[in-house]
Short mmCIF file of C-alpha atoms in Angstrom, two decimals:
data_model
loop_
_atom_site.label_atom_id
_atom_site.label_comp_id
_atom_site.label_asym_id
_atom_site.label_seq_id
_atom_site.Cartn_x
_atom_site.Cartn_y
_atom_site.Cartn_z
CA MET A 1 0.00 0.00 0.00
CA LEU A 2 1.65 3.19 -1.22
CA LYS A 3 1.78 6.08 1.23
CA ILE A 4 2.91 9.56 0.17
CA TYR A 5 3.80 12.43 2.47
CA ASN A 6 1.33 15.27 1.92
CA THR A 7 2.57 18.77 2.78
CA LEU A 8 -1.07 19.83 3.14
CA THR A 9 -1.63 17.58 6.15
CA GLY A 10 1.91 16.91 7.35
CA ASN A 11 1.22 13.16 7.21
CA LYS A 12 1.91 10.14 5.03
CA GLU A 13 -1.39 9.20 3.43
CA VAL A 14 -2.49 6.16 1.43
CA PHE A 15 -2.38 7.14 -2.22
CA GLN A 16 -5.73 6.70 -3.92
CA PRO A 17 -5.85 8.26 -7.40
CA ILE A 18 -8.91 10.38 -8.17
CA ASN A 19 -9.58 8.65 -11.48
CA GLU A 20 -9.58 4.90 -11.99
CA ASN A 21 -7.82 5.19 -15.33
CA ILE A 22 -5.38 8.07 -14.97
CA ILE A 23 -2.96 9.68 -12.50
CA LYS A 24 -2.42 13.42 -12.95
CA ILE A 25 0.77 15.18 -11.83
CA TYR A 26 1.93 18.77 -12.21
CA VAL A 27 5.47 19.77 -11.25
CA CYS A 28 6.63 23.39 -11.37
CA GLY A 29 9.46 23.74 -13.85
CA PRO A 30 12.30 26.25 -14.14
CA THR A 31 12.38 29.89 -15.11
CA VAL A 32 14.41 29.54 -18.27
CA TYR A 33 16.74 32.53 -18.04
CA ASP A 34 19.94 30.59 -17.28
CA TYR A 35 21.50 27.14 -17.20
CA CYS A 36 20.00 24.61 -14.80
CA HIS A 37 22.05 23.80 -11.71
CA VAL A 38 22.29 20.67 -9.57
CA GLY A 39 19.37 21.85 -7.43
CA HIS A 40 17.16 21.70 -10.52
CA ALA A 41 18.56 18.24 -11.24
CA ARG A 42 17.57 17.12 -7.75
CA ALA A 43 13.94 18.13 -8.31
CA GLY A 44 13.85 16.72 -11.83
CA VAL A 45 15.26 13.35 -10.82
CA ALA A 46 13.14 13.12 -7.64
CA PHE A 47 9.86 13.59 -9.47
CA ASP A 48 11.04 11.41 -12.34
CA VAL A 49 11.47 8.53 -9.87
CA ILE A 50 8.04 9.25 -8.36
CA ARG A 51 6.49 9.21 -11.81
CA ARG A 52 8.31 6.01 -12.83
CA TYR A 53 7.24 4.21 -9.67
CA LEU A 54 3.60 5.23 -10.11
CA GLU A 55 3.69 3.94 -13.69
CA TRP A 56 5.21 0.67 -12.49
CA ARG A 57 3.01 0.30 -9.39
CA PHE A 58 -0.22 1.14 -11.25
CA PRO A 59 0.31 -0.36 -14.73
CA GLU A 60 -3.42 -0.20 -15.44
CA LYS A 61 -3.38 3.60 -15.16
CA ARG A 62 -1.96 6.21 -17.50
CA VAL A 63 0.23 8.80 -15.80
CA VAL A 64 -0.06 12.31 -17.23
CA PHE A 65 2.95 14.31 -16.10
CA ILE A 66 3.19 18.05 -16.71
CA THR A 67 6.22 20.29 -16.23
CA ASN A 68 5.99 23.93 -17.25
CA PHE A 69 8.51 26.51 -18.39
CA THR A 70 8.23 30.01 -16.94
CA ASP A 71 9.39 32.18 -19.82
CA VAL A 72 8.20 35.60 -18.72
CA ASP A 73 9.14 37.31 -15.45
CA LEU A 74 11.59 39.95 -14.21
CA LYS A 75 14.59 37.61 -14.39
CA MET A 76 13.78 36.74 -17.99
CA ILE A 77 13.26 40.38 -18.90
CA LYS A 78 16.49 41.53 -17.23
CA ARG A 79 18.65 38.79 -18.81
CA ALA A 80 17.14 39.32 -22.26
CA ARG A 81 17.77 43.05 -22.00
CA GLU A 82 21.40 42.44 -20.99
CA GLU A 83 21.97 40.17 -23.98
CA GLY A 84 20.01 42.24 -26.47
CA VAL A 85 17.59 39.44 -27.34
CA THR A 86 13.88 38.84 -26.85
CA ILE A 87 12.59 36.75 -23.96
CA PHE A 88 11.45 34.21 -26.57
CA GLU A 89 14.96 33.81 -27.99
CA LEU A 90 16.37 33.54 -24.48
CA ALA A 91 13.81 30.90 -23.52
CA ASP A 92 14.42 28.87 -26.67
CA ARG A 93 18.13 28.69 -25.92
CA PHE A 94 17.81 27.56 -22.32
CA ILE A 95 14.92 25.18 -22.96
CA LYS A 96 17.11 23.44 -25.53
CA GLN A 97 19.87 23.14 -22.92
CA TYR A 98 17.32 21.94 -20.35
CA PHE A 99 16.44 18.98 -22.53
CA GLN A 100 20.10 18.16 -23.13
CA ASP A 101 20.80 18.18 -19.39
CA PHE A 102 17.77 16.18 -18.30
CA ASP A 103 17.98 13.71 -21.18
CA ALA A 104 21.54 13.00 -20.07
CA LEU A 105 20.26 12.36 -16.52
CA ASN A 106 17.73 9.91 -17.98
CA VAL A 107 14.74 11.97 -16.88
CA LYS A 108 11.71 10.89 -18.90
CA ARG A 109 10.12 13.53 -21.07
CA ALA A 110 6.94 14.98 -19.60
CA SER A 111 3.59 14.39 -21.25
CA TYR A 112 3.45 18.15 -21.95
CA TYR A 113 5.77 21.11 -21.43
CA PRO A 114 3.50 24.18 -21.47
CA ARG A 115 5.21 27.55 -21.80
CA ALA A 116 3.69 30.47 -19.95
CA THR A 117 3.75 32.78 -22.98
CA ASP A 118 1.70 30.26 -24.98
CA HIS A 119 -1.11 30.42 -22.44
CA ILE A 120 -1.69 34.15 -21.87
CA PRO A 121 -5.32 33.92 -23.11
CA ASP A 122 -5.97 31.14 -20.57
CA MET A 123 -4.57 33.32 -17.79
CA ILE A 124 -6.66 36.32 -18.82
CA LYS A 125 -9.80 34.15 -18.82
CA PHE A 126 -8.82 32.79 -15.40
CA ILE A 127 -8.41 36.31 -13.98
CA GLU A 128 -11.72 37.44 -15.46
CA GLY A 129 -13.39 34.54 -13.65
CA LEU A 130 -11.84 35.57 -10.34
CA ILE A 131 -13.05 39.16 -10.79
CA GLU A 132 -16.57 37.93 -11.59
CA ARG A 133 -16.59 35.84 -8.40
CA GLY A 134 -15.39 38.72 -6.24
CA PHE A 135 -11.93 37.31 -5.52
CA ALA A 136 -9.93 39.84 -7.56
CA TYR A 137 -9.99 43.53 -8.38
CA GLU A 138 -8.34 45.94 -10.82
CA VAL A 139 -6.27 48.97 -9.83
CA GLU A 140 -4.99 51.26 -12.60
CA GLY A 141 -4.24 48.48 -15.08
CA SER A 142 -3.07 45.84 -12.60
CA VAL A 143 -5.20 43.08 -11.09
CA TYR A 144 -4.77 41.67 -7.57
CA PHE A 145 -6.13 38.68 -5.70
CA ASP A 146 -8.17 39.70 -2.66
CA ILE A 147 -6.75 37.44 0.06
CA ASP A 148 -9.36 38.50 2.62
CA GLN A 149 -12.07 36.96 0.44
CA PHE A 150 -10.44 33.51 0.51
CA LYS A 151 -10.94 32.12 4.00
CA ASN A 152 -8.63 29.10 3.70
CA TYR A 153 -5.51 31.09 2.87
CA GLY A 154 -2.49 29.57 4.62
CA GLN A 155 -3.70 25.96 4.56
CA LEU A 156 -0.50 24.72 2.92
CA SER A 157 2.19 26.86 4.55
CA HIS A 158 0.27 27.30 7.82
CA LYS A 159 1.20 30.97 7.76
CA LYS A 160 -1.11 33.60 9.20
CA LEU A 161 -1.73 36.87 7.37
CA GLU A 162 -0.41 38.95 10.23
CA GLU A 163 2.92 37.11 9.94
CA LEU A 164 3.41 37.99 6.27
CA GLN A 165 5.72 40.75 5.08
CA PRO A 166 3.83 43.27 2.92
CA SER A 167 5.21 44.39 -0.42
CA GLU A 168 6.93 47.76 -0.51
CA GLU A 169 6.74 48.31 -4.28
CA ALA A 170 5.33 51.75 -5.00
CA GLU A 171 2.83 50.60 -7.62
CA GLU A 172 1.31 48.16 -5.13
CA MET A 173 0.50 50.72 -2.46
CA LYS A 174 -3.07 51.08 -3.77
CA LYS A 175 -3.98 47.47 -3.04
CA LYS A 176 -6.84 46.75 -0.63
CA SER A 177 -4.46 44.77 1.55
CA PRO A 178 -0.65 44.81 1.52
CA HIS A 179 -0.83 40.99 1.34
CA ASP A 180 -2.83 40.84 -1.91
CA PHE A 181 -0.74 39.43 -4.75
CA ALA A 182 -0.62 40.37 -8.43
CA LEU A 183 -2.52 38.39 -11.03
CA TRP A 184 -1.85 40.86 -13.85
CA LYS A 185 0.88 43.49 -13.89
CA LYS A 186 0.47 46.78 -15.72
CA ARG A 187 2.97 47.34 -18.51
CA LYS A 188 6.25 49.05 -17.72
CA ASP A 189 8.55 50.71 -20.24
CA ASP A 190 10.67 48.32 -22.31
CA GLU A 191 8.91 45.23 -20.95
CA PRO A 192 7.13 42.66 -23.13
CA PHE A 193 3.36 42.99 -22.87
CA TRP A 194 0.07 41.49 -23.95
CA GLU A 195 -3.27 43.20 -24.42
CA SER A 196 -5.92 42.50 -21.80
CA PRO A 197 -9.29 43.88 -20.63
CA TRP A 198 -7.30 45.94 -18.09
CA GLY A 199 -4.81 47.32 -20.58
CA PRO A 200 -1.37 46.11 -21.73
CA GLY A 201 0.68 44.10 -19.26
CA ARG A 202 1.89 40.64 -18.34
CA PRO A 203 0.75 37.89 -15.97
CA GLY A 204 1.93 37.45 -12.41
CA TRP A 205 4.01 34.39 -11.61
CA HIS A 206 1.42 32.44 -9.61
CA ILE A 207 -1.41 32.66 -12.13
CA GLU A 208 0.74 30.92 -14.75
CA CYS A 209 0.86 27.53 -13.05
CA SER A 210 -2.79 27.61 -11.97
CA ALA A 211 -4.01 28.34 -15.49
CA MET A 212 -1.76 25.77 -17.15
CA SER A 213 -2.30 22.95 -14.63
CA ILE A 214 -6.09 23.29 -14.75
CA LYS A 215 -6.05 23.51 -18.56
CA TYR A 216 -4.16 20.22 -18.91
CA LEU A 217 -5.29 18.30 -15.82
CA GLY A 218 -8.69 19.69 -14.84
CA ASP A 219 -9.94 21.44 -11.73
CA THR A 220 -8.59 18.75 -9.37
CA PHE A 221 -5.57 16.52 -9.90
CA ASP A 222 -3.58 14.03 -7.85
CA ILE A 223 -0.14 15.48 -7.15
CA HIS A 224 1.36 18.96 -7.32
CA GLY A 225 5.12 18.95 -6.90
CA GLY A 226 8.07 21.28 -6.54
CA GLY A 227 10.87 22.35 -4.24
CA LEU A 228 10.38 23.31 -0.59
CA ASP A 229 10.92 26.96 -1.49
CA LEU A 230 7.73 26.92 -3.56
CA ILE A 231 5.43 26.12 -0.63
CA PHE A 232 5.13 29.83 0.08
CA PRO A 233 4.17 31.98 -1.61
CA HIS A 234 3.87 30.17 -4.95
CA HIS A 235 1.91 27.04 -4.10
CA GLU A 236 -0.09 28.77 -1.38
CA ASN A 237 -1.19 31.40 -3.88
CA GLU A 238 -1.93 28.77 -6.51
CA ILE A 239 -4.29 27.03 -4.11
CA ALA A 240 -6.06 30.27 -3.23
CA GLN A 241 -6.69 31.49 -6.76
CA SER A 242 -7.50 28.02 -8.17
CA GLU A 243 -9.97 27.00 -5.46
CA ALA A 244 -11.51 30.47 -5.50
CA LEU A 245 -12.22 30.05 -9.21
CA THR A 246 -13.40 26.44 -9.32
CA GLY A 247 -14.75 25.84 -5.82
CA GLU A 248 -12.96 22.47 -5.93
CA THR A 249 -9.89 21.03 -4.22
CA PHE A 250 -6.92 22.09 -6.36
CA SER A 251 -4.56 19.17 -5.76
CA ARG A 252 -5.03 16.18 -3.44
CA TRP A 253 -1.33 15.91 -2.62
CA PHE A 254 1.38 18.53 -2.43
CA VAL A 255 4.81 16.90 -2.60
CA HIS A 256 8.02 18.87 -2.06
CA ASN A 257 11.64 17.88 -2.48
CA ASN A 258 14.31 19.25 -0.16
CA PHE A 259 17.30 21.30 -1.28
CA ILE A 260 20.85 20.62 -2.32
CA THR A 261 23.19 22.65 -0.16
CA LEU A 262 26.77 23.75 -0.63
CA LEU A 263 28.61 24.13 2.66
CA GLN A 264 25.23 23.82 4.42
CA GLU A 265 23.67 26.70 2.44
CA LYS A 266 20.93 26.19 -0.15
CA MET A 267 22.34 26.07 -3.67
CA SER A 268 20.79 28.88 -5.70
CA LYS A 269 21.58 31.35 -8.45
CA SER A 270 20.63 34.32 -6.30
CA VAL A 271 23.33 33.40 -3.78
CA GLY A 272 25.80 32.41 -6.48
CA ASN A 273 26.82 29.13 -4.83
CA PHE A 274 25.68 26.78 -7.56
CA ARG A 275 27.16 24.23 -9.97
CA THR A 276 25.47 23.82 -13.33
CA ILE A 277 24.42 20.41 -14.57
CA GLN A 278 26.65 20.94 -17.59
CA GLU A 279 29.65 21.53 -15.35
CA ILE A 280 29.03 18.46 -13.20
CA LEU A 281 28.54 16.20 -16.22
CA THR A 282 32.02 17.07 -17.47
CA GLN A 283 33.40 15.48 -14.29
CA TYR A 284 31.04 12.58 -13.63
CA SER A 285 28.86 10.26 -15.65
CA PRO A 286 25.17 11.23 -15.73
CA MET A 287 24.17 7.97 -14.07
CA ALA A 288 26.64 8.54 -11.24
CA VAL A 289 25.05 11.95 -10.61
CA ARG A 290 21.59 10.40 -10.72
CA PHE A 291 22.67 7.63 -8.33
CA PHE A 292 24.04 10.29 -5.98
CA LEU A 293 20.77 12.23 -6.05
CA ILE A 294 18.51 9.26 -5.31
CA SER A 295 20.78 7.89 -2.57
CA THR A 296 19.10 10.40 -0.23
CA HIS A 297 15.35 10.52 0.41
CA TYR A 298 13.72 13.29 -1.60
CA ARG A 299 12.50 15.07 1.55
CA SER A 300 15.95 15.16 3.14
CA PRO A 301 18.61 17.77 2.29
CA ILE A 302 21.74 16.80 0.37
CA ASP A 303 25.02 18.60 0.93
CA PHE A 304 26.88 18.68 -2.36
CA ASN A 305 29.95 16.53 -1.85
CA GLU A 306 32.18 15.39 -4.68
CA GLU A 307 33.51 12.52 -2.59
CA GLN A 308 29.98 11.19 -2.27
CA ILE A 309 29.44 11.52 -6.01
CA SER A 310 32.61 9.50 -6.56
CA GLN A 311 31.28 6.86 -4.17
CA ALA A 312 27.96 6.87 -6.02
CA GLN A 313 29.86 6.32 -9.26
CA GLN A 314 31.52 3.24 -7.79
CA ARG A 315 28.18 1.90 -6.52
CA TYR A 316 26.64 2.43 -9.93
CA LYS A 317 29.54 0.55 -11.54
CA ARG A 318 28.86 -2.40 -9.22
CA PHE A 319 25.23 -2.31 -10.34
CA GLN A 320 26.39 -2.27 -13.97
CA LEU A 321 28.71 -5.20 -13.33
CA ALA A 322 25.91 -7.31 -11.84
CA LEU A 323 23.63 -6.38 -14.73
CA ALA A 324 26.34 -7.25 -17.25
CA PHE A 325 27.26 -10.59 -15.67
CA SER A 326 23.67 -11.72 -15.22
CA GLY A 327 22.91 -10.78 -18.82
CA GLN A 328 25.90 -12.56 -20.40
CA LYS A 329 26.15 -16.32 -20.72
CA ASP A 330 29.06 -18.20 -22.19
CA PRO A 331 27.47 -20.98 -24.27
CA SER A 332 30.72 -22.95 -24.26
CA SER A 333 30.67 -23.33 -20.47
CA PRO A 334 28.81 -26.24 -18.88
CA ILE A 335 26.04 -24.71 -16.78
CA SER A 336 23.88 -26.43 -14.24
CA ASP A 337 20.13 -26.17 -14.76
CA THR A 338 19.51 -26.27 -11.03
CA PHE A 339 17.56 -23.32 -9.70
CA SER A 340 17.68 -23.68 -5.95
CA SER A 341 15.03 -22.38 -3.58
CA GLU A 342 17.77 -20.27 -1.95
CA LEU A 343 18.44 -18.37 -5.16
CA GLU A 344 14.74 -17.96 -5.85
CA GLU A 345 14.28 -16.59 -2.35
CA ILE A 346 16.98 -13.95 -2.94
CA VAL A 347 15.22 -12.67 -6.06
CA GLU A 348 11.79 -12.59 -4.43
CA LYS A 349 13.13 -10.97 -1.26
CA THR A 350 14.72 -8.22 -3.36
CA ARG A 351 11.46 -7.45 -5.15
CA LYS A 352 9.46 -7.46 -1.91
CA SER A 353 11.86 -5.21 0.00
CA PHE A 354 12.06 -2.82 -2.97
CA ILE A 355 8.28 -2.42 -3.03
CA GLU A 356 8.12 -1.97 0.74
CA ALA A 357 10.73 0.78 0.52
CA MET A 358 9.13 2.65 -2.36
CA ASP A 359 5.65 2.28 -0.89
CA ASP A 360 6.94 4.19 2.12
CA ASP A 361 6.92 7.64 0.52
CA PHE A 362 9.35 6.64 -2.23
CA SER A 363 12.26 5.72 0.05
CA THR A 364 14.94 5.43 -2.62
CA PRO A 365 17.81 4.86 -0.13
CA ARG A 366 16.11 1.72 1.17
CA ALA A 367 15.14 0.67 -2.36
CA ILE A 368 18.78 0.96 -3.44
CA ALA A 369 19.86 -1.04 -0.39
CA SER A 370 17.50 -3.86 -1.38
CA ILE A 371 18.91 -3.90 -4.92
CA ASN A 372 22.47 -3.76 -3.58
CA ASN A 373 21.92 -7.04 -1.73
CA LEU A 374 21.18 -8.75 -5.04
CA VAL A 375 24.02 -6.88 -6.77
CA LYS A 376 26.48 -8.05 -4.13
CA TYR A 377 25.33 -11.65 -4.46
CA VAL A 378 25.51 -11.65 -8.28
CA ASN A 379 28.94 -10.00 -8.33
CA GLY A 380 30.16 -12.59 -5.84
CA LEU A 381 29.11 -15.29 -8.28
CA ALA A 382 30.90 -13.51 -11.13
CA ALA A 383 34.25 -13.86 -9.38
CA GLU A 384 33.82 -17.58 -8.73
CA LYS A 385 35.07 -20.30 -11.03
CA GLU A 386 31.95 -22.40 -10.58
CA THR A 387 29.14 -22.15 -13.08
CA VAL A 388 25.86 -20.55 -12.14
CA ALA A 389 22.31 -21.73 -12.67
CA PRO A 390 21.09 -19.91 -15.83
CA GLU A 391 17.55 -19.58 -14.48
CA PHE A 392 18.85 -17.60 -11.52
CA LEU A 393 20.93 -15.37 -13.78
CA ARG A 394 17.95 -14.79 -16.04
CA GLN A 395 15.64 -13.88 -13.18
CA ALA A 396 18.29 -11.76 -11.46
CA HIS A 397 19.01 -9.94 -14.71
CA ASN A 398 15.34 -9.29 -15.43
CA LEU A 399 14.76 -8.00 -11.91
CA LEU A 400 17.79 -5.71 -12.02
CA LEU A 401 16.57 -4.36 -15.34
CA GLU A 402 13.04 -3.89 -14.04
CA LEU A 403 13.92 -2.19 -10.76
CA GLY A 404 16.79 -0.29 -12.34
CA TYR A 405 14.35 1.16 -14.85
CA VAL A 406 12.02 2.28 -12.05
CA LEU A 407 14.91 4.21 -10.47
CA GLY A 408 16.03 5.49 -13.87
CA LEU A 409 19.36 3.64 -13.68
CA VAL A 410 18.55 1.72 -16.85
CA LYS A 411 17.74 3.38 -20.14
CA SER A 412 14.23 3.28 -21.53
CA PRO A 413 12.98 0.39 -23.67
CA GLY A 414 12.97 2.74 -26.65
CA GLU A 415 16.76 2.64 -26.63
CA GLU A 416 16.93 -1.18 -26.64
CA LYS A 417 17.73 -1.45 -30.35
CA GLU A 418 20.82 0.70 -29.94
CA GLU A 419 21.82 -1.30 -26.86
CA ILE A 420 21.40 -4.59 -28.75
CA LEU A 421 23.63 -3.32 -31.56
CA ILE A 422 26.32 -2.25 -29.07
CA ASN A 423 26.07 -5.57 -27.23
CA ASN A 424 26.48 -7.57 -30.44
CA LEU A 425 29.45 -5.49 -31.58
CA VAL A 426 31.21 -5.83 -28.22
CA LYS A 427 30.48 -9.55 -28.15
CA PHE A 428 32.10 -9.93 -31.58
CA ILE A 429 35.15 -7.91 -30.49
CA LEU A 430 35.50 -10.03 -27.34
CA GLU A 431 35.47 -13.18 -29.48
CA LEU A 432 38.35 -11.75 -31.54
CA ARG A 433 40.20 -10.85 -28.33
CA LYS A 434 39.66 -14.37 -26.94
CA ASP A 435 41.10 -15.84 -30.13
CA ALA A 436 44.13 -13.57 -29.76
CA ARG A 437 44.65 -14.63 -26.14
CA ASP A 438 44.25 -18.30 -27.02
CA LYS A 439 47.00 -17.82 -29.61
CA LYS A 440 49.09 -16.00 -26.96
CA GLN A 441 48.91 -12.79 -28.98
CA TYR A 442 48.72 -10.79 -25.77
CA GLU A 443 49.78 -7.48 -27.30
CA ILE A 444 46.78 -7.56 -29.65
CA ALA A 445 44.48 -8.58 -26.78
CA ASP A 446 45.77 -5.70 -24.67
CA ARG A 447 45.34 -3.22 -27.51
CA ILE A 448 41.71 -4.31 -27.90
CA ARG A 449 41.16 -3.91 -24.15
CA ASP A 450 42.78 -0.46 -24.09
CA LYS A 451 40.90 0.76 -27.16
CA LEU A 452 37.59 -0.37 -25.71
CA LYS A 453 38.50 1.46 -22.51
CA GLU A 454 38.98 4.68 -24.52
CA LEU A 455 35.50 4.14 -25.97
CA GLY A 456 33.95 3.75 -22.53
CA ILE A 457 33.89 -0.06 -22.39
CA THR A 458 35.67 -1.65 -19.41
CA LEU A 459 36.67 -5.32 -19.52
CA LEU A 460 36.89 -7.47 -16.40
CA ASP A 461 38.76 -10.75 -16.89
CA TYR A 462 37.88 -13.68 -14.64
CA PRO A 463 39.28 -17.24 -14.77
CA THR A 464 36.38 -18.59 -16.81
CA ARG A 465 34.82 -15.51 -18.36
CA THR A 466 35.22 -11.87 -19.42
CA ILE A 467 32.57 -9.35 -18.43
CA TRP A 468 32.26 -5.89 -19.90
CA THR A 469 30.57 -2.77 -18.57
CA LYS A 470 29.79 0.55 -20.21
CA GLU A 471 30.76 3.87 -18.60
#
């Protein structure tokens, strides 16, 4: 029984999807004015694992997963002005880089990637609805949400209005309450703008996600995700304006990942203490970075530590080795057909403990530990001279593939054809190398080994077999 921690209630709750055929998830994406850093990677990988597990745990349901791009706000406007480009050109560049970064980290593509600027009419219609219902008002070309009219404000962050810091921006001094937030911002000089019933301007940040999530997922959906820093004010304001418009629960679950810190301080662009994904991937393999990120529970902080990434890289290599050994069989070796109850128990115990871990609010550290027990056992067999029951290897290999895919440590089935081609080519090269070694042509055998190493293929020679792994 899957339980997910709900920020709304502060408890782990049994997950029961709203619809019997579909699971709907919306995760706030980046503001695309710069390169993504490791903090963005943490969120992307965390919710990718959540999505993968839901798809695996509920195979009868279709998971619709939305991640947006915020491509209009002050940061976008400022950066575009500095570079002498439009916000659209700026967004195009960094969205392209976003996909390169997250594809490398094996993050599955979302069902949709709505861009804020493509949904301005939806936002205007949303704001008009709030005004009609008495939850918003216009002041000299800007529109604000009337917090006093929404009685459940603070249900997510548990903040009280009297605790909030009012805005000190001059143009907001005419608001009914200093706590009211902008839905539509009146045009300023040299800023991009759109025409609206209230005059030219642009949307506020919070209205973007409400309008896009409801457009693609409906008035109520299952999970709304994002980083801890989005709880307030972003998600709190989303709840207020969305439920004010529809009269329905906005999202059943709010799920938030914790931060990556550098020297115990949150990694962020505003502070300047960040490492881009691009930069990290020049030092470590994408899968090592992914392994590092999921080695800590998504609700716990991670202090960025290169030593720990190096350790994660070694752990991932051990996983690769077990996957490689269990997937390779030397047909010339006599192999016992015995499949003992002990080996069967190891496979079943791994599956059971993996599910128990992931059912407990997606506990990836425990899930990895359960897989590591099988990895350790398989790698122990690889170093032995004795032959291994093929049925055990087959089941171990299939389980490692299956669970590895859930954690995103194995590439998607769509890439299987390329993998098969690589496997067949390497197998042929290893046969040539074996012939060279049998003929005592060790220099040729070593050259093959070294060349494969340059290409990212590592060979491990054992007394009765050679296993290869890919970096």
